[in-house]
Coordinates of C-alpha atoms and ligand atoms in Angstrom, one line a residue:
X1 CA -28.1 -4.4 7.3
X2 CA -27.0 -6.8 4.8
X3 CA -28.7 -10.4 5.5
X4 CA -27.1 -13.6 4.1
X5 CA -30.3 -14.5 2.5
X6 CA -33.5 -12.5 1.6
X7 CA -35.7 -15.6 2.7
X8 CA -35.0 -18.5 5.4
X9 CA -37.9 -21.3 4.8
X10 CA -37.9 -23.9 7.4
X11 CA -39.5 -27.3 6.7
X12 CA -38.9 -28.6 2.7
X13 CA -43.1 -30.0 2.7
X14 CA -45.5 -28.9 0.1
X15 CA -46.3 -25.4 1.3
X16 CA -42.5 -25.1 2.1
X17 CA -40.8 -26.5 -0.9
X18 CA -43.1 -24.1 -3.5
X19 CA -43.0 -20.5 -1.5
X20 CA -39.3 -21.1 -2.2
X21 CA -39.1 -22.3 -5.3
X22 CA -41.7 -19.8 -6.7
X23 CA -39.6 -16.4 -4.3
X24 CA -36.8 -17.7 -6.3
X25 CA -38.0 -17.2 -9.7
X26 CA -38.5 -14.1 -8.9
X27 CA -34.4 -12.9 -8.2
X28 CA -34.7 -13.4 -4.5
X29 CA -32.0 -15.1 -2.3
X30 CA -33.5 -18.3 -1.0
X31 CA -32.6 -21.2 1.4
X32 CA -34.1 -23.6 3.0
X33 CA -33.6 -26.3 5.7
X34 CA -35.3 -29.1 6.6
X35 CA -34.4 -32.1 9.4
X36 CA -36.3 -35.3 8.0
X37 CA -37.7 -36.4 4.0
X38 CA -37.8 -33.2 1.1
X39 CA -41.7 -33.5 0.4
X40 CA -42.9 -33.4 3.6
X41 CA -46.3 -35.0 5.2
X42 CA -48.1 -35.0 2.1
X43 CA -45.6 -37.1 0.0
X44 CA -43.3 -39.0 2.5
X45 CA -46.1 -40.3 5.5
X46 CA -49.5 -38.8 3.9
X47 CA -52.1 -38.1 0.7
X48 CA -49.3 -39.6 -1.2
X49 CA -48.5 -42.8 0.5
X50 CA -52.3 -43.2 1.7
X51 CA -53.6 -43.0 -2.4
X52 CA -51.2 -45.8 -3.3
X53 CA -52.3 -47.7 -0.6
X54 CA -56.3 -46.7 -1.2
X55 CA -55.4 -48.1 -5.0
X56 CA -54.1 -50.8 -3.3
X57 CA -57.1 -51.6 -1.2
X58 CA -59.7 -51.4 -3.9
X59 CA -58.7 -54.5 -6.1
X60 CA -60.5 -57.6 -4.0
X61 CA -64.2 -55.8 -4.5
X62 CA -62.8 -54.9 -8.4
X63 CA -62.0 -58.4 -8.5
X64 CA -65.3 -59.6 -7.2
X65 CA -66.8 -56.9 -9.6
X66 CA -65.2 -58.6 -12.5
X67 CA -66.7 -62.0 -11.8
X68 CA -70.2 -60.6 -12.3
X69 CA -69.0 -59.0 -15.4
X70 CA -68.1 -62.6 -16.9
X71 CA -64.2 -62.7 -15.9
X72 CA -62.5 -65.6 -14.5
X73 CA -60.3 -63.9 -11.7
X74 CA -60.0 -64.1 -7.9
X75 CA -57.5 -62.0 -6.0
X76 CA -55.2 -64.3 -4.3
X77 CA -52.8 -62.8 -1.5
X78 CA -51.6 -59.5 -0.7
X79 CA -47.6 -59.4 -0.7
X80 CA -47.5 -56.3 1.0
X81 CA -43.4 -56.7 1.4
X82 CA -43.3 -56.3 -2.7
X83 CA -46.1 -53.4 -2.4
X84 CA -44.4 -51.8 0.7
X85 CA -40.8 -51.9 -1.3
X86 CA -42.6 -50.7 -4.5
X87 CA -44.4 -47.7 -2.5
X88 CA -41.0 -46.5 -1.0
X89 CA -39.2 -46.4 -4.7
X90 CA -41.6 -44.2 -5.9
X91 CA -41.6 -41.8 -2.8
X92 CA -37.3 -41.6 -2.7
X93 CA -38.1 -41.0 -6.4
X94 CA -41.1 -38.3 -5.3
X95 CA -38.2 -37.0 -3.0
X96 CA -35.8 -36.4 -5.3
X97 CA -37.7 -34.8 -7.7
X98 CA -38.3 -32.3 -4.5
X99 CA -35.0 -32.0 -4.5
X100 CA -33.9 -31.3 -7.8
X101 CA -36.8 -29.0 -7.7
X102 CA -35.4 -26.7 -5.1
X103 CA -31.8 -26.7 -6.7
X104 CA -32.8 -26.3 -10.4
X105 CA -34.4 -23.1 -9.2
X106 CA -31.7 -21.9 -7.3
X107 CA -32.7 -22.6 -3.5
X108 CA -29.8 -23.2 -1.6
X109 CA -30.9 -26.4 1.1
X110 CA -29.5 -27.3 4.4
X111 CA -30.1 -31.1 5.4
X112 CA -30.5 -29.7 9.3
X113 CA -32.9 -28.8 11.4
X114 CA -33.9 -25.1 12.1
X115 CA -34.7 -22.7 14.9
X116 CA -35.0 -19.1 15.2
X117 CA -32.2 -17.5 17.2
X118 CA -34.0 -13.6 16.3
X119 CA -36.6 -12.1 14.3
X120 CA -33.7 -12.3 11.1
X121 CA -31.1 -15.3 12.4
X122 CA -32.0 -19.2 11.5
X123 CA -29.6 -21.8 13.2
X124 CA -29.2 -24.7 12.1
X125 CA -27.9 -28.3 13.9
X126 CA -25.1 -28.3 11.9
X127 CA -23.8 -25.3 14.0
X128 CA -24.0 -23.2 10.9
X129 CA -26.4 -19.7 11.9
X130 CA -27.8 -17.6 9.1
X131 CA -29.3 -14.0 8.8
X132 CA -32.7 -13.5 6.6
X133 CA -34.8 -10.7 5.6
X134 CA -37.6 -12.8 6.1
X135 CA -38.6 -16.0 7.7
X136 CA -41.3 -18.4 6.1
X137 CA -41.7 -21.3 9.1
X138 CA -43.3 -24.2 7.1
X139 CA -42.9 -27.1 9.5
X140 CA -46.1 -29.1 9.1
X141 CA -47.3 -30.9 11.8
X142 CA -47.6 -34.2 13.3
X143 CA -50.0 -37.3 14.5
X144 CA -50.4 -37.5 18.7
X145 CA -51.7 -39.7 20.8
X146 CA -54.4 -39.4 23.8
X147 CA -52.4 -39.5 27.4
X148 CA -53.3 -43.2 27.7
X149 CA -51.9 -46.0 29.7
X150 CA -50.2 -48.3 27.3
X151 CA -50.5 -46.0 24.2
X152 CA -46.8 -46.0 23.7
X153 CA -46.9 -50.0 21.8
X154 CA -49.9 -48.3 19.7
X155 CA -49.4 -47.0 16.3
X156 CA -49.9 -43.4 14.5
X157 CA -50.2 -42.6 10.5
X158 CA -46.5 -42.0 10.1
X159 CA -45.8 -45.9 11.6
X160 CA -48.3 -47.8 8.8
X161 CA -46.5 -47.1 5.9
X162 CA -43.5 -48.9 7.6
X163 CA -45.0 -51.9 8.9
X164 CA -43.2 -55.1 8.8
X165 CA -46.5 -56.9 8.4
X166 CA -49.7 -56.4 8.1
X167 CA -51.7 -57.2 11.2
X168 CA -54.2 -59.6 11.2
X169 CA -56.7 -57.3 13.2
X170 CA -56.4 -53.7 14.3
X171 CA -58.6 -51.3 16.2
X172 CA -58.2 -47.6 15.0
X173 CA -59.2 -45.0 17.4
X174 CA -60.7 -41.7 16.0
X175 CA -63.4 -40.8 13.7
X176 CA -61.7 -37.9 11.4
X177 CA -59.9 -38.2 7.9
X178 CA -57.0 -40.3 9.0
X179 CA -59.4 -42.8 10.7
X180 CA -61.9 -43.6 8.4
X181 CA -59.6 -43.5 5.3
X182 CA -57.3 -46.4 6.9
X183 CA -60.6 -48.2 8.4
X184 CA -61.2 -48.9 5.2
X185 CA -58.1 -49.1 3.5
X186 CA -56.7 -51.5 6.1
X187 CA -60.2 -53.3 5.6
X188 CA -59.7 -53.4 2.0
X189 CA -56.7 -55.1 2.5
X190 CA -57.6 -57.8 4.2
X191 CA -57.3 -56.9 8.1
X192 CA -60.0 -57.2 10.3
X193 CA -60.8 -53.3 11.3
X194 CA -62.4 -52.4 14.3
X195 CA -63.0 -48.7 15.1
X196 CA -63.2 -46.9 18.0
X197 CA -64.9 -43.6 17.8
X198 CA -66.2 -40.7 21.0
X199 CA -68.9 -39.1 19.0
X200 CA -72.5 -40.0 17.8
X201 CA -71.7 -39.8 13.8
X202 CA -67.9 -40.4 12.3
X203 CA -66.6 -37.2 10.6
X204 CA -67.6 -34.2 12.8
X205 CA -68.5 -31.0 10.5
X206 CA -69.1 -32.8 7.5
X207 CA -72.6 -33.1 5.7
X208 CA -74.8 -35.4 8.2
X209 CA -76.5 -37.4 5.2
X210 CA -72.6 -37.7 3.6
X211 CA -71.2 -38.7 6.7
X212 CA -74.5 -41.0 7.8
X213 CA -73.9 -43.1 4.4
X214 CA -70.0 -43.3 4.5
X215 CA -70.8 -45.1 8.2
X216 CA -73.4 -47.2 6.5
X217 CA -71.3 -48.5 3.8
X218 CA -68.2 -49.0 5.9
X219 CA -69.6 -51.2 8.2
X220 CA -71.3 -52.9 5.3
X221 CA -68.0 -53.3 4.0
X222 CA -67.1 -55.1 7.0
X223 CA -65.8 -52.5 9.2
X224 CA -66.4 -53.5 12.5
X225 CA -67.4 -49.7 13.4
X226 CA -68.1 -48.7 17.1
X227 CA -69.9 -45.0 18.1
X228 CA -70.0 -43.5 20.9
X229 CA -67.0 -45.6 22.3
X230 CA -63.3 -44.7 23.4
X231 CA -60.1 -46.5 25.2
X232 CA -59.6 -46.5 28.4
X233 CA -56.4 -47.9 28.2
X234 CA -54.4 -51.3 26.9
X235 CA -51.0 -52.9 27.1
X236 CA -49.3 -56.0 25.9
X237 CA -50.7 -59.4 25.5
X238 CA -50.5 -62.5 23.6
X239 CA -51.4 -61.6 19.8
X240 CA -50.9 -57.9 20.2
X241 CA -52.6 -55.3 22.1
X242 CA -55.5 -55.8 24.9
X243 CA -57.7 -53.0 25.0
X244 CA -60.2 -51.5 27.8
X245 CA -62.9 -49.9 26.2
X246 CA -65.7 -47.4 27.6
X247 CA -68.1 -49.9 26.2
X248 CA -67.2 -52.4 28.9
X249 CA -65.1 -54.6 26.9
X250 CA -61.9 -56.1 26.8
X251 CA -60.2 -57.1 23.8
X252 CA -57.3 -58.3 22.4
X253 CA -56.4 -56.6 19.0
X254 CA -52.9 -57.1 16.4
X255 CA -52.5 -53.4 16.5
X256 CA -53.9 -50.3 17.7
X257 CA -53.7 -47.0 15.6
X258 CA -54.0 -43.8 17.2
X259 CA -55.7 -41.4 14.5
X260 CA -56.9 -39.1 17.2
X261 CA -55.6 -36.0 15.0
X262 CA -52.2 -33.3 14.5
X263 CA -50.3 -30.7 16.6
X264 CA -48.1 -28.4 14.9
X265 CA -44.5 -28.4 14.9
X266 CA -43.6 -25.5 16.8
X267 CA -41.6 -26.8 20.1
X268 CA -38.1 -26.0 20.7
X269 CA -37.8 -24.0 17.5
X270 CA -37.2 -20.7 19.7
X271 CA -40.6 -19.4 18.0
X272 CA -42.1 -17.9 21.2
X273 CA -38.2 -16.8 22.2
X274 CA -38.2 -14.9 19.6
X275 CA -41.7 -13.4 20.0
X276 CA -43.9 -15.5 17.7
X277 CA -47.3 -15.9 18.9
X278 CA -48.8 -19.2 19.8
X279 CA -52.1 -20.2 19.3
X280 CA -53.9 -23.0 22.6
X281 CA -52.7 -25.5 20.6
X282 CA -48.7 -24.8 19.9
X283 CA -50.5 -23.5 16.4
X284 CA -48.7 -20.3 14.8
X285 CA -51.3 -17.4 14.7
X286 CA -50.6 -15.5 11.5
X287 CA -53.0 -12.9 9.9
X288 CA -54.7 -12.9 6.5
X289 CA -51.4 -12.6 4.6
X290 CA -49.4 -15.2 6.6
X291 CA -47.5 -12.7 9.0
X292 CA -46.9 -13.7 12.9
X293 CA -46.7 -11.3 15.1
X294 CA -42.3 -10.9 14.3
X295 CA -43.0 -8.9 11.2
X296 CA -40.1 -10.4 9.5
X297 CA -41.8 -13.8 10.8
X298 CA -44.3 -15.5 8.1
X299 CA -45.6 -18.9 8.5
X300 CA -47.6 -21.5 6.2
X301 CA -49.7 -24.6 6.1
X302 CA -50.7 -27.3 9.2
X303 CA -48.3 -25.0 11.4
X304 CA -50.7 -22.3 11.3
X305 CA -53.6 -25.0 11.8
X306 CA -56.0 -23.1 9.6
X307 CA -57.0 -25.4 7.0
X308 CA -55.0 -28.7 7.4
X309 CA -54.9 -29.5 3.6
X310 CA -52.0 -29.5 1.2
X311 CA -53.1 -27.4 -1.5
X312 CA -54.5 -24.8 1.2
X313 CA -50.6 -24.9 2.4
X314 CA -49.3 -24.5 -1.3
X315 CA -51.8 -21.9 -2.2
X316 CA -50.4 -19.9 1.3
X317 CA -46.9 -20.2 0.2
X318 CA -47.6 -18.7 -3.0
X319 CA -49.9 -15.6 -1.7
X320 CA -46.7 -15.5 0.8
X321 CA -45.0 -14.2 -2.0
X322 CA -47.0 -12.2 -4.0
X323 CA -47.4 -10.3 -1.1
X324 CA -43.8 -10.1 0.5
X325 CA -41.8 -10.2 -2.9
X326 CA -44.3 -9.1 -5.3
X327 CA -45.3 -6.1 -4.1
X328 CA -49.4 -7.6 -4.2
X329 CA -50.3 -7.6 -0.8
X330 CA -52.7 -11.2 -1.3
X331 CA -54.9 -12.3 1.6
X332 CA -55.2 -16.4 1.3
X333 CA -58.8 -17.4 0.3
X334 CA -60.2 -19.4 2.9
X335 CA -63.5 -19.9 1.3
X336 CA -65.2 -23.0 -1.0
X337 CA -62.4 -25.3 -0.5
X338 CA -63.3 -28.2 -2.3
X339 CA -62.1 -31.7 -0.1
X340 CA -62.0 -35.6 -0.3
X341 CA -62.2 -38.2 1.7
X342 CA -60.5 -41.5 0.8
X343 CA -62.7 -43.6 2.5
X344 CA -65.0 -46.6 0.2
X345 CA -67.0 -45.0 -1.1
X346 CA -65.4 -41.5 -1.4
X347 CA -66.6 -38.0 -0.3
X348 CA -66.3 -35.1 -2.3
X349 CA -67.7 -31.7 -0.4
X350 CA -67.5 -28.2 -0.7
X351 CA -69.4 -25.5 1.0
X352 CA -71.7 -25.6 3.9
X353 CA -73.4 -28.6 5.3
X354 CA -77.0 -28.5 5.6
X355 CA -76.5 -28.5 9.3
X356 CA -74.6 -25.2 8.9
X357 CA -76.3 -23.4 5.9
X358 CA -79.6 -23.5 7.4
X359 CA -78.2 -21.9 10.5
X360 CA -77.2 -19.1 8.3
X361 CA -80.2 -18.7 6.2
X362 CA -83.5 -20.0 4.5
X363 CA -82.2 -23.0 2.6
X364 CA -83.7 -26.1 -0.4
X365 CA -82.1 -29.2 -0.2
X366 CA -81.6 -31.5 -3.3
X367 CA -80.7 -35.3 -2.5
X368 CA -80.9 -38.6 -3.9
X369 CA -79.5 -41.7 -3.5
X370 CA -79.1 -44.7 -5.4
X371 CA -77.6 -47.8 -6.3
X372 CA -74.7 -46.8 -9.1
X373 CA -75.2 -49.6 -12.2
X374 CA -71.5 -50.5 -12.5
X375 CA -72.3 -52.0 -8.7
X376 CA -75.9 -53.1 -8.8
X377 CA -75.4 -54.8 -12.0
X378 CA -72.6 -56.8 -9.9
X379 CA -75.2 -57.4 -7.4
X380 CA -73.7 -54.8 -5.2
X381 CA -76.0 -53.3 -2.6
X382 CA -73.7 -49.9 -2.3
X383 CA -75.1 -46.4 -2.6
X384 CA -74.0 -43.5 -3.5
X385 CA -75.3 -39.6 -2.4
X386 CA -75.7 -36.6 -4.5
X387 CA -76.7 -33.9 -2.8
X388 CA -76.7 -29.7 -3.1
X389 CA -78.0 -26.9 -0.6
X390 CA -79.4 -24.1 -2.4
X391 CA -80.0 -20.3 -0.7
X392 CA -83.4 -19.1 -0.8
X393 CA -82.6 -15.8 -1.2
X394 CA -79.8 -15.7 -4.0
X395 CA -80.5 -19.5 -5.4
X396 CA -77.0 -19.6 -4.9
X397 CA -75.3 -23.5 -4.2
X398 CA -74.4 -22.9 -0.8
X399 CA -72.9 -26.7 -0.5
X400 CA -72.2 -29.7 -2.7
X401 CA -71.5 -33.3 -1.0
X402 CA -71.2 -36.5 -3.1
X403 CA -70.5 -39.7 -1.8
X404 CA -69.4 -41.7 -4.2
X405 CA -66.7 -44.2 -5.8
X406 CA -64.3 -40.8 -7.2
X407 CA -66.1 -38.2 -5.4
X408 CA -62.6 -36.8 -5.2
X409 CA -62.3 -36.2 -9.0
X410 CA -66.2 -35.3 -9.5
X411 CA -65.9 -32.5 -6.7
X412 CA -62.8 -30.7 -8.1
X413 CA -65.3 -29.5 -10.8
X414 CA -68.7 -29.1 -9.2
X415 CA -65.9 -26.9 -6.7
X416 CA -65.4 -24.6 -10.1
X417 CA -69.2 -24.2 -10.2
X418 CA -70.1 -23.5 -6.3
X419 CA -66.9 -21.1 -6.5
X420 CA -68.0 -18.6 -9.2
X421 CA -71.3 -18.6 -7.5
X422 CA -73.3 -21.2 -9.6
X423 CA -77.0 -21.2 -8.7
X424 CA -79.2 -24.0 -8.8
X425 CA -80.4 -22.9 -12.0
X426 CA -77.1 -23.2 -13.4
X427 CA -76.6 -26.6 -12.8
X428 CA -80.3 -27.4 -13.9
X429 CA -79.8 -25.7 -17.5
X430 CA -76.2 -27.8 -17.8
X431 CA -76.7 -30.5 -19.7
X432 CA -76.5 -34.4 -18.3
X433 CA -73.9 -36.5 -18.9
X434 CA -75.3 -39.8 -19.5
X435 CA -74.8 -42.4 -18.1
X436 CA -73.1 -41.1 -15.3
X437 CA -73.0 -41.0 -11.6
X438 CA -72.6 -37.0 -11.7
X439 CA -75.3 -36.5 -14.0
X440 CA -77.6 -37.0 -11.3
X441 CA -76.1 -33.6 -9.9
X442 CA -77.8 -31.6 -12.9
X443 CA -81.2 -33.6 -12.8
X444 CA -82.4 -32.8 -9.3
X445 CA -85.6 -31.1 -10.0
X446 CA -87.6 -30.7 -6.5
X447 CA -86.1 -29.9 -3.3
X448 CA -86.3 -32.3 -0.4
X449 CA -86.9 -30.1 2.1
X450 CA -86.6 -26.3 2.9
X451 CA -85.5 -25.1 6.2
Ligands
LIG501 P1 -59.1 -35.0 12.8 O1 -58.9 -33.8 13.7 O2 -59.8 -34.9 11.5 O3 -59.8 -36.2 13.6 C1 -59.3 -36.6 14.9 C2 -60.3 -37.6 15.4 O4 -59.8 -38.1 16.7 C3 -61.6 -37.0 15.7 O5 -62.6 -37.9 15.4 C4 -61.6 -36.7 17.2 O6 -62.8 -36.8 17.8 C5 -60.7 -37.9 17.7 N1 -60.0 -37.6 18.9 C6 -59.3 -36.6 19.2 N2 -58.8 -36.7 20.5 C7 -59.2 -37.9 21.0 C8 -59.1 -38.6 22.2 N3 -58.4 -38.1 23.2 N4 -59.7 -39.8 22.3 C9 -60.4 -40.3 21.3 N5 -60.6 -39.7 20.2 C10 -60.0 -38.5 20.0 O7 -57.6 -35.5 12.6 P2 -57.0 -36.5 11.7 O8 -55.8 -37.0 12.4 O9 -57.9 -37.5 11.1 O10 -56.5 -35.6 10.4 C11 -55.7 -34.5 10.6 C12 -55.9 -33.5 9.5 O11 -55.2 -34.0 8.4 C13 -57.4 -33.4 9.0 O12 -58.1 -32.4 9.8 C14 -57.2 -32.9 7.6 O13 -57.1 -31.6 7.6 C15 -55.9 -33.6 7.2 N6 -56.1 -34.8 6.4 C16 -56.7 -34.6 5.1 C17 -57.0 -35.7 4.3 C18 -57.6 -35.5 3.0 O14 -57.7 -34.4 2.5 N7 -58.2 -36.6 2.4 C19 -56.5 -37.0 4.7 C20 -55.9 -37.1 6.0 C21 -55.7 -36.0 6.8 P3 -63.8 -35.6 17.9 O15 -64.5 -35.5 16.6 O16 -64.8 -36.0 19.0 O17 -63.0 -34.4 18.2

């Protein structure tokens, strides 16, 4: 049979965008549609947006840095208007460098929205319907909010980089990524943040110590962080938003912002109709190589719901076609992915917790915490954490968690390390870099505990 294209991907985000471009290069008929902003999450209403804005947030405590260091300087207002209009001119440029992207390599785009009709036929809202050797679905995913009365007037991730205003206060519900990188972004801005989250400790899975200093320093920061504590429910009132809480009180906040996590975009896109399996939550199931259970049927990144990151969606796309136009059948690695969290200060992780390594095998931890100089010399009281889990057995570094201002950009590398199977030895016989933060990384010389 002859199809109109060789490969149909639906949804133009990061994971999206690059399996096409990349199946392109390689002689294969490619087209792609996508309903909303070329880009995606990750550039239109995510990492992108959320950086600029963490940037942003940062220059009050530079500013009070730089009056310890001898500068005469004081930050003044925040015209987020001029920021907000400045932050959308570089994303419509982000977009259309997407764009261009997907033409200059010979991708032929639809500006519609997508469903399956078959295993091999695409429709699109335009009423246009296309045949495809294969299908790559690549439609992301998006924020939801708990099934609570008055929720509707409350606010998810995609709504803050609209806002009109900023609000004077807001309470943020949730405890993950999204939450605790806008607690402190919104706080760093000059909003009064409260946060509401379920759970004993903010960010579930991550490192205990790492996620036991992050809540430390936030609320030091002047997040106004509650654990253990959820909505009941709020509504309308004078100012805002009055909020029930399970903690017995009643409050009356600017705004409220849902960050209570993503479902994948998988409803009304004929995906089960077509026999695509779903996973409990709407998720894609897909097997090592991205295939659904339509073989024609592939799908990448937050639809799948495997590891909700954008370079983990890219790095799926581009297995996706080794393996289906390549002829090298590539399973996606899964394991060591290094990760940040934008909160203030940063984490940078890979590997296993403690928590988890030592439920796997004998382990040595390696910690320490300090005052940086660049803050204690500003009279700062912030801390960072620098801390490795070590195998027993193979002296292996089974985890690496840093908290600390650019964690992000420290981890990337220590990542290189823990993923060619650096052992504790390694890092000891690499020399410091002094005077660093990450130096302190390579100078750990006796474990704080074993377990
Ligand atoms: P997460 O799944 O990380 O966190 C959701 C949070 O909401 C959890 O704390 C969860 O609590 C809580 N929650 C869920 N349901 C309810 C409810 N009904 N009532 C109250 N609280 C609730 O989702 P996020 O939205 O923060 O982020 C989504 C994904 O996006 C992340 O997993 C990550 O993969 C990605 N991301 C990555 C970033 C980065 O790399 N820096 C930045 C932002 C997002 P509990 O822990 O109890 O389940």
């Amino acid at each position: 049979m002859e199809f109109d294209y060789d490969l149909f991907v639906i949804g133009g985000g990061s994971g999206g965008v690059r399996a096409a471009r990349v199946a392109a290069a390689e002689g294969v008929r490619v087209a792609l549609a996508e309903g909303d902003r070329y880009g995606g999450t990750c550039v239109i209403r995510g990492c992108v947006p959320k950086k600029f804005m963490v940037f942003a947030s940062g220059y009050p405590e530079a500013m009070k840095d730089a009056q310890e260091y001898g500068w005469t300087v004081h930050a003044g207002g925040f015209d987020w208007p001029r920021f907000r209009s400045k932050m959308h001119t570089e994303l419509d440029r982000l977009e259309e460098i997407y764009r261009s992207m997907l033409k200059n390599s010979g991708v032929v785009s639809y500006d519609a929205r997508a469903r399956l009709s078959d295993a091999h036929t695409v429709a699109l809202s335009t009423g246009e319907s296309f045949t495809a050797k294969h299908i790559l679905v690549a439609t992301g995913g998006r924020p939801v909010k708990p099934d609570i009365p008055g929720a509707e007037g409350a606010l998810v991730s995609d709504d803050i980089f609209l806002l009109d205003e900023m609000p004077k206060s807001i309470l943020i519900i949730g405890g993950g990524y999204i939450a605790c990188e806008f607690a402190c972004i919104l706080n760093g801005l000059g909003v009064e943040v409260t946060q509401y989250y379920r759970g004993a400790q903010i960010l579930r899975g991550f490192d205990d110590e790492a996620r036991g200093l992050v809540a430390e320093e936030m609320k030091a920061s002047g997040v106004d962080l509650h654990l253990g504590t959820n909505i009941i429910d709020m509504g309308p009132a004078e100012g805002g938003y009055r909020v029930k809480s399970t903690n017995g009180t009643e409050k009356v906040f600017g705004q409220v912002f849902f960050a209570t996590g993503r479902n994948p975009n998988t409803a009304d896109m004929g995906l089960e109709e077509a026999g695509v399996s779903l996973g409990r939550h709407g998720q894609i199931e897909v097997d090592n190589y991205s295939q659904t259970s339509v073989p024609s049927v592939y799908a990448i990144g937050d639809v799948t719901d495997r590891v909700n990151l954008t370079p983990v969606a890219i790095r799926e796309g581009m297995a996706f076609v080794e393996t289906v136009f390549k002829g090298n059948p590539t399973p996606v690695d899964h394991e060591l992915i290094p990760t940040a969290i934008f909160t203030q200060p940063e984490v940078g992780t890979v590997g296993l917790s403690e928590e988890d390594a030592r439920d796997q095998e004998p382990i040595e931890v390696y910690c320490t915490s300090f005052k940086p100089m660049q803050g204690a010399f500003a009279g700062r009281s912030s801390r960072v954490l620098m801390k490795l889990v070590v195998s027993q057995a193979t002296r292996k570094v089974l985890g690496c968690h840093i908290v600390a201002p650019n964690a992000g950009e420290i981890i990337q590398l220590a990542g290189v390390a823990v993923k060619m199977g650096a052992t504790k030895e390694d890092f000891d016989r690499t020399c410091a870099v002094h005077p660093t933060i990450s130096e302190e990384i390579v100078t750990m010389k006796t474990p704080v505990r074993t377990a």
